[in-house]
Tab-separated table of C-alpha atoms in Angstrom:
chain	number	residue	atom	x	y	z
L	12	MET	CA	98.088	35.104	-13.499
L	13	LYS	CA	100.225	33.407	-10.901
L	14	ILE	CA	98.458	30.053	-11.466
L	15	ARG	CA	98.966	30.407	-15.222
L	16	ALA	CA	102.639	31.150	-14.722
L	17	ASN	CA	103.030	28.104	-12.507
L	18	THR	CA	101.257	25.958	-15.092
L	19	GLU	CA	103.542	27.177	-17.853
L	20	LEU	CA	106.541	26.515	-15.603
L	21	ILE	CA	105.335	22.948	-14.928
L	22	ASN	CA	104.663	22.310	-18.642
L	23	SER	CA	108.077	23.672	-19.532
L	24	SER	CA	109.664	21.456	-16.876
L	25	ASN	CA	107.768	18.380	-18.176
L	26	LEU	CA	108.847	19.062	-21.756
L	27	ARG	CA	112.443	19.464	-20.614
L	28	TRP	CA	112.191	16.192	-18.637
L	29	HIS	CA	110.682	14.292	-21.571
L	30	GLY	CA	113.327	15.714	-23.875
L	31	LEU	CA	116.095	14.576	-21.538
L	32	THR	CA	114.449	11.141	-21.235
L	33	TRP	CA	114.322	10.624	-24.999
L	34	LEU	CA	117.862	11.961	-25.350
L	35	GLY	CA	119.027	9.418	-22.764
L	36	ILE	CA	117.184	6.588	-24.509
L	37	THR	CA	118.649	7.604	-27.873
L	38	LEU	CA	122.193	7.797	-26.483
L	39	GLY	CA	121.704	4.415	-24.799
L	40	LEU	CA	120.528	2.828	-28.050
L	41	VAL	CA	123.458	4.348	-29.952
L	42	CYS	CA	125.902	2.969	-27.369
L	43	PHE	CA	124.220	-0.421	-27.466
L	44	ALA	CA	124.364	-0.443	-31.275
L	45	PHE	CA	128.049	0.505	-31.251
L	46	VAL	CA	128.928	-2.235	-28.749
L	47	ALA	CA	126.819	-4.845	-30.573
L	48	ILE	CA	128.433	-4.145	-33.947
L	49	LYS	CA	131.922	-3.840	-32.395
L	50	VAL	CA	131.664	-7.139	-30.521
L	51	LEU	CA	129.463	-9.233	-32.832
L	52	GLY	CA	130.250	-7.634	-36.181
L	53	LEU	CA	127.721	-8.399	-38.926
L	54	ALA	CA	125.724	-10.588	-36.537
L	55	GLY	CA	125.339	-7.586	-34.247
L	56	ALA	CA	123.956	-5.514	-37.117
L	57	PHE	CA	121.420	-8.218	-37.914
L	58	LEU	CA	120.523	-8.381	-34.212
L	59	LEU	CA	119.767	-4.657	-34.197
L	60	LEU	CA	117.576	-5.026	-37.278
L	61	ALA	CA	115.744	-7.937	-35.661
L	62	LEU	CA	114.975	-6.111	-32.406
L	63	PRO	CA	112.080	-4.008	-33.771
L	64	LEU	CA	110.627	-7.044	-35.530
L	65	GLY	CA	110.940	-9.050	-32.325
L	66	TYR	CA	109.266	-6.301	-30.334
L	67	PHE	CA	106.251	-6.092	-32.631
L	68	THR	CA	106.016	-9.893	-32.838
L	69	VAL	CA	105.950	-10.291	-29.062
L	70	SER	CA	103.441	-7.422	-28.755
L	71	TYR	CA	101.160	-9.111	-31.287
L	72	LEU	CA	101.426	-12.529	-29.623
L	73	LEU	CA	100.627	-11.066	-26.208
L	74	LYS	CA	97.356	-9.828	-27.706
L	75	ASN	CA	96.587	-13.091	-29.534
L	76	PRO	CA	97.165	-16.172	-27.341
L	77	LYS	CA	95.533	-18.509	-29.868
L	78	THR	CA	98.198	-17.569	-32.406
L	79	CYS	CA	100.832	-18.669	-29.896
L	80	VAL	CA	99.269	-22.136	-29.696
L	81	TRP	CA	99.000	-22.413	-33.501
L	82	LEU	CA	102.685	-21.493	-33.779
L	83	VAL	CA	103.513	-24.181	-31.214
L	84	LEU	CA	101.849	-26.715	-33.529
L	85	VAL	CA	103.771	-25.402	-36.545
L	86	LEU	CA	107.096	-25.478	-34.695
L	87	GLY	CA	106.308	-28.986	-33.491
L	88	PHE	CA	106.474	-30.018	-37.137
L	89	LEU	CA	109.334	-27.835	-38.332
L	90	SER	CA	111.748	-27.547	-35.391
L	91	PRO	CA	113.385	-31.017	-35.790
L	92	GLY	CA	114.228	-30.231	-39.412
L	93	LEU	CA	115.313	-26.652	-38.751
L	94	THR	CA	118.072	-27.841	-36.416
L	95	ARG	CA	119.763	-29.530	-39.407
L	96	TYR	CA	120.043	-26.232	-41.267
L	97	LEU	CA	120.354	-23.718	-38.451
L	98	PRO	CA	121.546	-25.239	-35.158
L	99	ALA	CA	119.663	-23.465	-32.383
L	100	PRO	CA	117.537	-24.388	-29.353
L	101	TRP	CA	114.353	-24.479	-31.428
L	102	GLY	CA	112.635	-26.617	-28.810
L	103	LEU	CA	112.802	-23.777	-26.302
L	104	SER	CA	110.783	-21.609	-28.691
L	105	ILE	CA	107.815	-23.860	-27.896
L	106	ASP	CA	108.260	-23.103	-24.190
L	107	ILE	CA	108.448	-19.371	-24.938
L	108	LEU	CA	105.274	-19.420	-27.054
L	109	LEU	CA	103.345	-21.337	-24.397
L	110	ALA	CA	104.565	-18.888	-21.753
L	111	LEU	CA	103.473	-15.937	-23.927
L	112	ALA	CA	100.024	-17.496	-24.356
L	113	TRP	CA	99.627	-17.815	-20.590
L	114	LEU	CA	100.937	-14.288	-19.956
L	115	SER	CA	98.453	-12.996	-22.504
L	116	ILE	CA	95.364	-14.546	-20.934
L	117	ILE	CA	96.482	-13.626	-17.404
L	118	LEU	CA	97.668	-10.048	-17.974
L	119	ASN	CA	95.655	-8.846	-20.970
L	120	LYS	CA	92.345	-7.597	-19.575
L	121	LYS	CA	90.826	-7.332	-23.060
L	122	ILE	CA	90.905	-11.123	-23.380
L	123	ARG	CA	87.937	-12.388	-21.406
L	124	ILE	CA	88.568	-15.872	-20.129
L	125	LYS	CA	86.057	-18.048	-18.320
L	126	TRP	CA	88.294	-20.020	-16.014
L	127	LYS	CA	85.513	-22.494	-15.261
L	128	HIS	CA	86.180	-24.064	-18.666
L	129	ALA	CA	89.556	-25.292	-17.404
L	130	LYS	CA	87.861	-27.359	-14.697
L	131	ASN	CA	88.021	-30.626	-16.593
L	132	PRO	CA	89.250	-34.115	-15.625
L	133	VAL	CA	91.791	-34.021	-18.462
L	134	VAL	CA	93.323	-30.827	-17.086
L	135	TRP	CA	93.470	-32.332	-13.600
L	136	ALA	CA	95.118	-35.450	-15.043
L	137	GLY	CA	97.820	-33.237	-16.556
L	138	VAL	CA	98.255	-31.417	-13.248
L	139	ILE	CA	98.603	-34.674	-11.293
L	140	TRP	CA	101.167	-36.057	-13.727
L	141	MET	CA	103.149	-32.805	-13.670
L	142	ALA	CA	103.080	-32.782	-9.858
L	143	TYR	CA	104.599	-36.249	-9.853
L	144	LEU	CA	107.319	-35.115	-12.260
L	145	VAL	CA	108.086	-32.122	-10.023
L	146	MET	CA	108.631	-34.487	-7.098
L	147	GLU	CA	111.146	-36.353	-9.275
L	148	ILE	CA	113.528	-33.399	-8.826
L	149	ILE	CA	114.521	-34.791	-5.437
L	150	ASN	CA	115.099	-38.307	-6.778
L	151	PRO	CA	118.587	-39.126	-5.421
L	152	ALA	CA	119.395	-41.216	-8.507
L	153	GLY	CA	118.740	-38.293	-10.883
L	154	ASN	CA	121.158	-36.094	-12.816
L	155	GLY	CA	120.154	-32.843	-11.152
L	156	PRO	CA	117.644	-30.035	-11.813
L	157	ILE	CA	119.092	-28.911	-15.180
L	158	ALA	CA	118.775	-32.366	-16.739
L	159	TRP	CA	115.325	-32.658	-15.151
L	160	PHE	CA	114.250	-29.333	-16.676
L	161	TYR	CA	115.190	-30.295	-20.210
L	162	ALA	CA	113.740	-33.813	-20.031
L	163	MET	CA	110.450	-33.129	-18.242
L	164	ARG	CA	109.237	-30.753	-20.963
L	165	GLY	CA	108.387	-33.460	-23.468
L	166	ILE	CA	107.225	-35.917	-20.806
L	167	GLY	CA	104.640	-33.757	-19.067
L	168	PHE	CA	105.253	-30.006	-19.084
L	169	TYR	CA	103.861	-29.379	-22.568
L	170	GLN	CA	100.714	-31.322	-21.647
L	171	PHE	CA	100.390	-29.356	-18.421
L	172	MET	CA	100.633	-26.059	-20.338
L	173	THR	CA	98.621	-26.974	-23.445
L	174	PHE	CA	95.612	-28.887	-22.079
L	175	PRO	CA	94.030	-25.906	-20.244
L	176	LEU	CA	94.913	-23.501	-23.078
L	177	VAL	CA	92.882	-25.597	-25.515
L	178	PHE	CA	89.931	-25.810	-23.101
L	179	LEU	CA	90.027	-22.034	-22.615
L	180	LEU	CA	90.619	-20.865	-26.198
L	181	PHE	CA	89.504	-23.542	-28.689
L	182	ARG	CA	85.887	-24.126	-27.794
L	183	LYS	CA	84.174	-23.890	-31.203
L	184	GLU	CA	83.673	-26.204	-34.163
L	185	LYS	CA	85.620	-23.815	-36.393
L	186	ASP	CA	88.664	-24.420	-34.166
L	187	MET	CA	88.400	-28.153	-34.865
L	188	ILE	CA	88.106	-27.540	-38.612
L	189	ARG	CA	91.171	-25.302	-38.552
L	190	PHE	CA	93.076	-27.813	-36.432
L	191	ILE	CA	92.381	-30.603	-38.938
L	192	ASP	CA	93.296	-28.418	-41.920
L	193	VAL	CA	96.551	-27.190	-40.351
L	194	LEU	CA	97.504	-30.788	-39.518
L	195	ILE	CA	96.814	-31.928	-43.073
L	196	MET	CA	98.717	-29.036	-44.676
L	197	LEU	CA	101.791	-29.469	-42.485
L	198	SER	CA	101.721	-33.259	-42.877
L	199	LEU	CA	101.380	-32.979	-46.665
L	200	LEU	CA	104.409	-30.709	-46.641
L	201	GLY	CA	106.224	-33.468	-44.751
L	202	THR	CA	105.071	-36.028	-47.335
L	203	LEU	CA	106.330	-33.868	-50.227
L	204	TRP	CA	109.679	-33.373	-48.516
L	205	GLY	CA	109.873	-37.120	-47.957
L	206	PHE	CA	109.313	-37.846	-51.641
L	207	LYS	CA	111.939	-35.242	-52.467
L	208	GLN	CA	114.400	-37.297	-50.418
L	209	GLN	CA	113.187	-40.528	-52.025
L	210	ILE	CA	113.286	-39.355	-55.651
L	211	ILE	CA	115.808	-36.498	-55.850
L	212	GLY	CA	117.946	-37.352	-52.835
L	213	ILE	CA	119.092	-35.714	-49.620
L	214	ASP	CA	120.730	-32.286	-49.442
L	215	SER	CA	124.019	-31.352	-47.774
L	216	ALA	CA	122.474	-30.635	-44.360
L	217	GLU	CA	120.645	-33.972	-44.341
L	218	TYR	CA	123.824	-35.725	-45.519
L	219	ARG	CA	125.748	-34.204	-42.625
L	220	TRP	CA	123.024	-35.309	-40.191
L	221	LEU	CA	123.030	-38.842	-41.582
L	222	TYR	CA	126.750	-39.507	-41.791
L	223	LEU	CA	128.649	-37.008	-39.671
L	224	GLU	CA	126.172	-37.233	-36.788
L	225	ASP	CA	125.938	-41.043	-37.058
L	226	HIS	CA	122.302	-41.587	-38.026
L	227	HIS	CA	123.021	-43.595	-41.177
L	228	GLU	CA	123.005	-47.008	-39.504
L	229	GLU	CA	119.309	-46.688	-38.622
L	230	HIS	CA	118.275	-44.885	-41.817
L	231	ILE	CA	120.275	-46.646	-44.543
L	232	LEU	CA	119.287	-50.326	-44.605
L	233	HIS	CA	120.719	-52.556	-47.382
L	234	GLY	CA	121.486	-49.425	-49.363
L	235	VAL	CA	117.875	-48.167	-49.161
L	236	LEU	CA	117.030	-44.872	-47.451
L	237	ARG	CA	114.411	-44.882	-44.742
L	238	VAL	CA	112.822	-41.530	-45.501
L	239	PHE	CA	112.670	-39.145	-42.524
L	240	SER	CA	111.503	-35.896	-44.227
L	241	PHE	CA	112.015	-32.905	-41.892
L	242	TYR	CA	111.007	-34.970	-38.842
L	243	SER	CA	113.380	-36.070	-36.083
L	244	ASP	CA	113.833	-39.526	-37.632
L	245	ALA	CA	112.138	-42.068	-39.895
L	246	GLY	CA	110.200	-43.567	-36.985
L	247	ALA	CA	108.614	-40.228	-36.100
L	248	PHE	CA	107.842	-39.549	-39.769
L	249	GLY	CA	106.254	-42.966	-40.354
L	250	ALA	CA	104.156	-42.885	-37.184
L	251	SER	CA	102.884	-39.361	-37.895
L	252	GLN	CA	102.013	-40.222	-41.500
L	253	ALA	CA	100.232	-43.414	-40.406
L	254	MET	CA	98.254	-41.474	-37.807
L	255	MET	CA	97.234	-38.825	-40.347
L	256	SER	CA	96.240	-41.479	-42.900
L	257	LEU	CA	94.021	-43.155	-40.313
L	258	MET	CA	92.489	-39.848	-39.207
L	259	CYS	CA	91.760	-38.661	-42.754
L	260	GLY	CA	90.426	-42.087	-43.719
L	261	ILE	CA	87.833	-41.887	-40.947
L	262	LEU	CA	87.019	-38.248	-41.733
L	263	LEU	CA	86.419	-39.330	-45.339
L	264	LEU	CA	83.367	-41.274	-44.113
L	265	GLY	CA	81.732	-38.171	-42.616
L	266	PRO	CA	78.793	-36.134	-43.959
L	267	TRP	CA	80.833	-33.653	-46.007
L	268	SER	CA	80.570	-32.104	-49.457
L	269	LYS	CA	82.096	-33.929	-52.447
L	270	GLY	CA	84.981	-31.485	-52.523
L	271	ARG	CA	85.738	-32.077	-48.852
L	272	LYS	CA	85.557	-35.849	-49.342
L	273	LEU	CA	88.009	-35.703	-52.270
L	274	TYR	CA	90.300	-33.611	-50.092
L	275	PHE	CA	90.279	-36.260	-47.335
L	276	LEU	CA	90.680	-39.074	-49.897
L	277	PHE	CA	93.751	-37.442	-51.422
L	278	ALA	CA	95.253	-36.829	-47.977
L	279	THR	CA	94.582	-40.434	-46.877
L	280	GLU	CA	96.401	-41.885	-49.895
L	281	ALA	CA	99.271	-39.398	-49.699
L	282	PHE	CA	99.922	-40.136	-46.019
L	283	LEU	CA	99.703	-43.869	-46.644
L	284	LEU	CA	102.487	-43.528	-49.230
L	285	GLY	CA	104.479	-41.371	-46.816
L	286	PHE	CA	104.155	-44.087	-44.186
L	287	ALA	CA	105.322	-46.708	-46.690
L	288	ILE	CA	108.536	-44.910	-47.716
L	289	SER	CA	109.506	-44.375	-44.070
L	290	GLY	CA	110.126	-48.114	-43.657
L	291	THR	CA	108.814	-47.931	-40.083
L	292	ARG	CA	107.538	-51.247	-38.737
L	293	GLY	CA	106.325	-50.030	-35.347
L	294	ALA	CA	103.944	-47.523	-36.955
L	295	LEU	CA	101.837	-50.461	-38.212
L	296	ALA	CA	100.243	-50.424	-34.755
L	297	VAL	CA	98.691	-47.014	-35.485
L	298	PRO	CA	96.211	-48.109	-38.204
L	299	LEU	CA	95.711	-51.542	-36.625
L	300	ALA	CA	94.906	-50.412	-33.080
L	301	GLY	CA	93.243	-47.199	-34.228
L	302	GLY	CA	91.091	-49.051	-36.756
L	303	ILE	CA	89.931	-51.565	-34.149
L	304	CYS	CA	89.138	-48.703	-31.765
L	305	TYR	CA	87.069	-46.991	-34.465
L	306	LEU	CA	85.038	-50.132	-35.218
L	307	ILE	CA	84.348	-50.663	-31.512
L	308	VAL	CA	83.265	-47.042	-31.029
L	309	ILE	CA	80.788	-47.175	-33.943
L	310	LYS	CA	79.685	-50.639	-32.746
L	311	ASN	CA	80.235	-52.204	-36.166
L	312	PHE	CA	81.141	-55.667	-34.943
L	313	LYS	CA	80.501	-57.333	-38.327
L	314	VAL	CA	83.186	-55.225	-39.970
L	315	LEU	CA	85.352	-55.732	-36.886
L	316	MET	CA	85.194	-59.501	-37.340
L	317	ALA	CA	85.868	-59.160	-41.072
L	318	GLY	CA	88.807	-56.892	-40.296
L	319	ALA	CA	90.131	-59.375	-37.741
L	320	GLY	CA	89.963	-62.081	-40.410
L	321	ALA	CA	91.826	-59.865	-42.881
L	322	MET	CA	94.521	-59.156	-40.284
L	323	ILE	CA	94.948	-62.897	-39.686
L	324	VAL	CA	95.406	-63.416	-43.432
L	325	VAL	CA	97.985	-60.616	-43.615
L	326	PHE	CA	99.763	-62.011	-40.548
L	327	CYS	CA	99.952	-65.472	-42.110
L	328	ILE	CA	101.302	-64.058	-45.378
L	329	LEU	CA	104.015	-62.105	-43.571
L	330	LYS	CA	104.824	-64.845	-41.076
L	331	TYR	CA	104.671	-68.051	-43.095
L	332	THR	CA	105.264	-67.068	-46.750
L	333	PHE	CA	107.687	-65.040	-48.860
L	334	LEU	CA	105.055	-63.316	-50.969
L	335	PHE	CA	106.003	-59.773	-52.060
L	336	GLN	CA	109.510	-60.303	-50.663
L	337	GLY	CA	110.895	-58.134	-53.452
L	338	VAL	CA	109.193	-55.042	-51.997
L	339	GLU	CA	111.572	-53.411	-49.491
L	340	GLN	CA	108.813	-52.053	-47.232
L	341	ILE	CA	107.063	-55.441	-46.971
L	342	ARG	CA	110.387	-57.224	-46.435
L	343	ARG	CA	111.134	-54.897	-43.515
L	344	MET	CA	107.648	-55.387	-42.026
L	345	ARG	CA	108.177	-59.145	-42.227
L	346	THR	CA	111.251	-58.894	-39.985
L	347	ALA	CA	109.023	-57.528	-37.195
L	348	LEU	CA	107.416	-60.986	-36.885
L	349	ASP	CA	110.710	-62.852	-36.655
L	350	PRO	CA	111.254	-64.029	-33.034
L	351	ASN	CA	114.995	-64.232	-33.746
L	352	ASN	CA	115.174	-60.659	-34.971
L	353	LYS	CA	118.306	-58.996	-33.552
L	354	SER	CA	116.528	-55.716	-32.902
L	355	LEU	CA	113.874	-57.460	-30.806
L	356	SER	CA	116.502	-59.426	-28.880
L	357	VAL	CA	118.439	-56.261	-28.061
L	358	ARG	CA	115.275	-54.525	-26.845
L	359	LEU	CA	114.399	-57.430	-24.563
L	360	ASP	CA	117.942	-57.506	-23.179
L	361	ASN	CA	117.772	-53.746	-22.504
L	362	GLN	CA	114.517	-54.192	-20.604
L	363	LYS	CA	116.149	-56.896	-18.463
L	364	THR	CA	119.019	-54.491	-17.736
L	365	PHE	CA	116.579	-51.809	-16.631
L	366	GLY	CA	114.701	-54.360	-14.546
L	367	ARG	CA	117.816	-55.251	-12.564
L	368	TYR	CA	118.827	-51.603	-12.103
L	369	LEU	CA	115.342	-50.459	-11.044
L	370	ALA	CA	114.655	-53.371	-8.706
L	371	ASP	CA	115.228	-51.155	-5.643
L	372	LYS	CA	114.111	-47.872	-7.249
L	373	PRO	CA	110.286	-47.667	-7.281
L	374	PHE	CA	110.503	-44.019	-8.391
L	375	GLY	CA	112.950	-44.748	-11.203
L	376	GLY	CA	116.374	-43.485	-12.090
L	377	GLY	CA	115.217	-39.877	-12.340
L	378	VAL	CA	113.821	-37.689	-15.111
L	379	GLY	CA	116.648	-36.791	-17.492
L	380	THR	CA	118.799	-39.860	-16.840
L	381	ALA	CA	117.874	-41.952	-19.899
L	382	GLY	CA	118.088	-41.364	-23.638
L	383	PHE	CA	119.396	-38.149	-25.181
L	384	TRP	CA	119.433	-36.047	-22.006
L	385	GLY	CA	121.030	-38.832	-19.994
L	386	ALA	CA	123.816	-39.080	-22.586
L	387	ARG	CA	124.317	-35.316	-22.451
L	388	PHE	CA	124.447	-34.871	-18.676
L	389	ASN	CA	125.856	-38.231	-17.519
L	390	PRO	CA	127.223	-40.107	-20.548
L	391	GLU	CA	128.992	-42.822	-18.537
L	392	SER	CA	125.919	-43.989	-16.624
L	393	LEU	CA	124.062	-47.248	-17.217
L	394	MET	CA	120.824	-45.365	-17.867
L	395	ALA	CA	122.387	-43.290	-20.625
L	396	ASN	CA	124.029	-46.286	-22.286
L	397	THR	CA	120.933	-48.501	-22.330
L	398	ALA	CA	118.463	-47.688	-25.088
L	399	THR	CA	114.878	-47.246	-23.921
L	400	ASP	CA	113.281	-47.574	-27.412
L	401	SER	CA	109.697	-47.739	-26.104
L	402	TRP	CA	107.890	-44.703	-24.655
L	403	TYR	CA	106.651	-46.806	-21.767
L	404	VAL	CA	110.113	-48.205	-21.059
L	405	LYS	CA	111.379	-44.623	-20.940
L	406	ILE	CA	108.664	-43.641	-18.447
L	407	TRP	CA	109.407	-46.762	-16.378
L	408	ALA	CA	113.177	-46.140	-16.434
L	409	GLU	CA	112.944	-42.483	-15.405
L	410	THR	CA	109.920	-42.444	-13.084
L	411	GLY	CA	109.843	-46.042	-11.831
L	412	ILE	CA	107.014	-48.527	-11.529
L	413	VAL	CA	105.022	-45.945	-9.545
L	414	GLY	CA	105.312	-43.368	-12.320
L	415	LEU	CA	104.517	-45.921	-15.026
L	416	ALA	CA	101.384	-47.064	-13.179
L	417	LEU	CA	100.213	-43.459	-12.775
L	418	HIS	CA	100.959	-42.642	-16.413
L	419	LEU	CA	99.131	-45.704	-17.737
L	420	SER	CA	96.156	-44.943	-15.486
L	421	ILE	CA	95.909	-41.423	-16.928
L	422	LEU	CA	96.205	-42.650	-20.517
L	423	GLY	CA	93.655	-45.384	-19.829
L	424	PHE	CA	91.232	-42.807	-18.486
L	425	ILE	CA	91.704	-40.638	-21.598
L	426	VAL	CA	91.042	-43.538	-23.984
L	427	GLY	CA	88.082	-44.856	-21.978
L	428	LYS	CA	86.402	-41.489	-21.459
L	429	GLY	CA	87.190	-40.361	-24.993
L	430	GLY	CA	85.752	-43.563	-26.452
L	431	ARG	CA	82.582	-43.106	-24.424
L	432	ILE	CA	82.226	-39.536	-25.711
L	433	ALA	CA	82.533	-40.755	-29.308
L	434	MET	CA	79.990	-43.527	-28.695
L	435	LEU	CA	77.337	-41.254	-27.170
L	436	LEU	CA	77.463	-38.469	-29.766
L	437	THR	CA	74.546	-38.489	-32.185
L	438	ASP	CA	75.319	-35.532	-34.465
L	439	PRO	CA	77.015	-37.061	-37.580
L	440	LYS	CA	79.694	-34.384	-37.902
L	441	GLN	CA	80.564	-34.384	-34.216
L	442	LYS	CA	80.689	-38.175	-34.130
L	443	THR	CA	83.014	-38.300	-37.150
L	444	TYR	CA	85.413	-35.802	-35.582
L	445	ALA	CA	85.365	-37.687	-32.272
L	446	CYS	CA	85.915	-41.077	-33.924
L	447	ALA	CA	88.842	-39.757	-35.958
L	448	LEU	CA	90.514	-38.285	-32.864
L	449	ILE	CA	89.995	-41.247	-30.527
L	450	ALA	CA	91.230	-43.666	-33.205
L	451	ALA	CA	94.358	-41.551	-33.797
L	452	ILE	CA	95.043	-41.222	-30.051
L	453	THR	CA	94.598	-44.959	-29.465
L	454	GLY	CA	96.790	-45.846	-32.443
L	455	VAL	CA	99.588	-43.583	-31.232
L	456	LEU	CA	99.425	-44.994	-27.701
L	457	PHE	CA	99.732	-48.553	-28.974
L	458	ALA	CA	102.537	-47.645	-31.376
L	459	SER	CA	104.381	-46.069	-28.431
L	460	TYR	CA	105.012	-49.571	-27.096
L	461	GLY	CA	107.627	-50.078	-29.816
L	462	ASN	CA	108.902	-46.495	-30.184
L	463	GLN	CA	108.728	-43.203	-28.300
L	464	VAL	CA	105.951	-41.945	-30.576
L	465	PHE	CA	103.839	-40.240	-27.897
L	466	GLY	CA	106.670	-37.917	-26.907
L	467	GLN	CA	108.174	-37.237	-30.335
L	468	MET	CA	107.634	-34.092	-32.379
L	469	PRO	CA	105.216	-33.400	-33.961
L	470	THR	CA	103.050	-36.263	-32.666
L	471	GLY	CA	103.460	-35.192	-29.047
L	472	ILE	CA	102.188	-31.666	-29.725
L	473	ILE	CA	99.358	-33.047	-31.870
L	474	MET	CA	98.256	-35.308	-29.012
L	475	ASN	CA	98.415	-32.411	-26.545
L	476	MET	CA	95.859	-30.559	-28.671
L	477	ALA	CA	93.820	-33.530	-29.932
L	478	ILE	CA	93.037	-34.938	-26.475
L	479	PRO	CA	91.348	-31.799	-25.051
L	480	MET	CA	89.670	-31.107	-28.404
L	481	LEU	CA	88.067	-34.540	-28.257
L	482	PHE	CA	86.666	-33.766	-24.817
L	483	LEU	CA	85.412	-30.381	-26.045
L	484	ILE	CA	83.227	-31.718	-28.878
L	485	PRO	CA	80.074	-32.210	-26.730
L	486	LYS	CA	80.487	-28.645	-25.401
L	487	TRP	CA	80.628	-26.783	-28.725
L	488	LYS	CA	77.158	-25.266	-28.229
L	489	GLN	CA	77.905	-24.151	-24.690
L	490	LYS	CA	79.028	-20.584	-23.939
């Protein structure tokens, strides 16, 4: 009887304690709600409504790390455009999603991860490059750790985070199929939005971005709009569309059903038109370099020679004639071959300026000193006021000749090893996937000589997933 009485006393005490706990939580939430609405007004009310949704969203993502990576890809496409309509640090949402994916696979015991799958040369290449960027924090010429933090994300951090995630989570053929389909759907959405701008016109948010934020000089040429869709600029839009056209064109040649082939044919033509309305000259390198890479990988040297002859004919038409001069896109492409082109002269002068400044700085001017972040954190500096234009010039300017050599070595390894993988595959489907990816990667790397394609959204995120997926193709049957 005494034991029973003690048990009842304990249960009564526990109930009282739980009741007081919930009462305290309820009072705390009421106080928080009152303060939020009092201070923030209507925004505070919306914040309170969003909290439960945010809680369930985070809970779901912590249980599904693959969903986090898919959302990173989606945001890579949409975040540049979203900033025009709702100014917010959308880029940081990519960091948060990648962090949630890593927390999920580390803390969630229900997700069984075989860490041996992350032991891959591509992952180690990302680790080495990130280690070099971390050492750049102490670069005395830099703008400090805050500027470094913002700038290093697109240069190496996203690769460092994404490469092993893909090797750990996306190991099946169905992941490749979904990756291709998501890319095509999002890119087609970009194409449709681009044609909306071309045919109907730009909306108020895009008008503000063009004229009030001073982007019209690079996007309105001779009264003609260089279409930028919801991408960061016309260059990013054109390069991405050219890459997708090349990828779908190669996939079209694979052993698929008629329906699947028509799907790839439609996508190829749509992306080719999207590339054309962007008016981007530098993106021409994507199909040219990527196409040559594809012909080398499949060892079709007859077609390669025929293609080289066709390129010579096209070069001669653009260089030495005025054929099709009435077409705006062709007229703009023709200016790329003019040695007296002002844009080319300015780029060469900028490279000379960097050369003089970096002569005694083998480790560069510091990550976060050039381009957008340089202008934000040190707007009066030479680095911030000298346009980098090229991806490789940016890497050279911020990480020095040592960093550029390391970066090029890593990219060279990826192209060489990836090309060898595509060459050695014998399964028709696997070979087609591998050829499409290596051609797209090579095209983007060559196009990055003229523009910062490799680090721009969404191409940068696409590359961060495409590179490890290429290396995973021979391992699809492994467990």
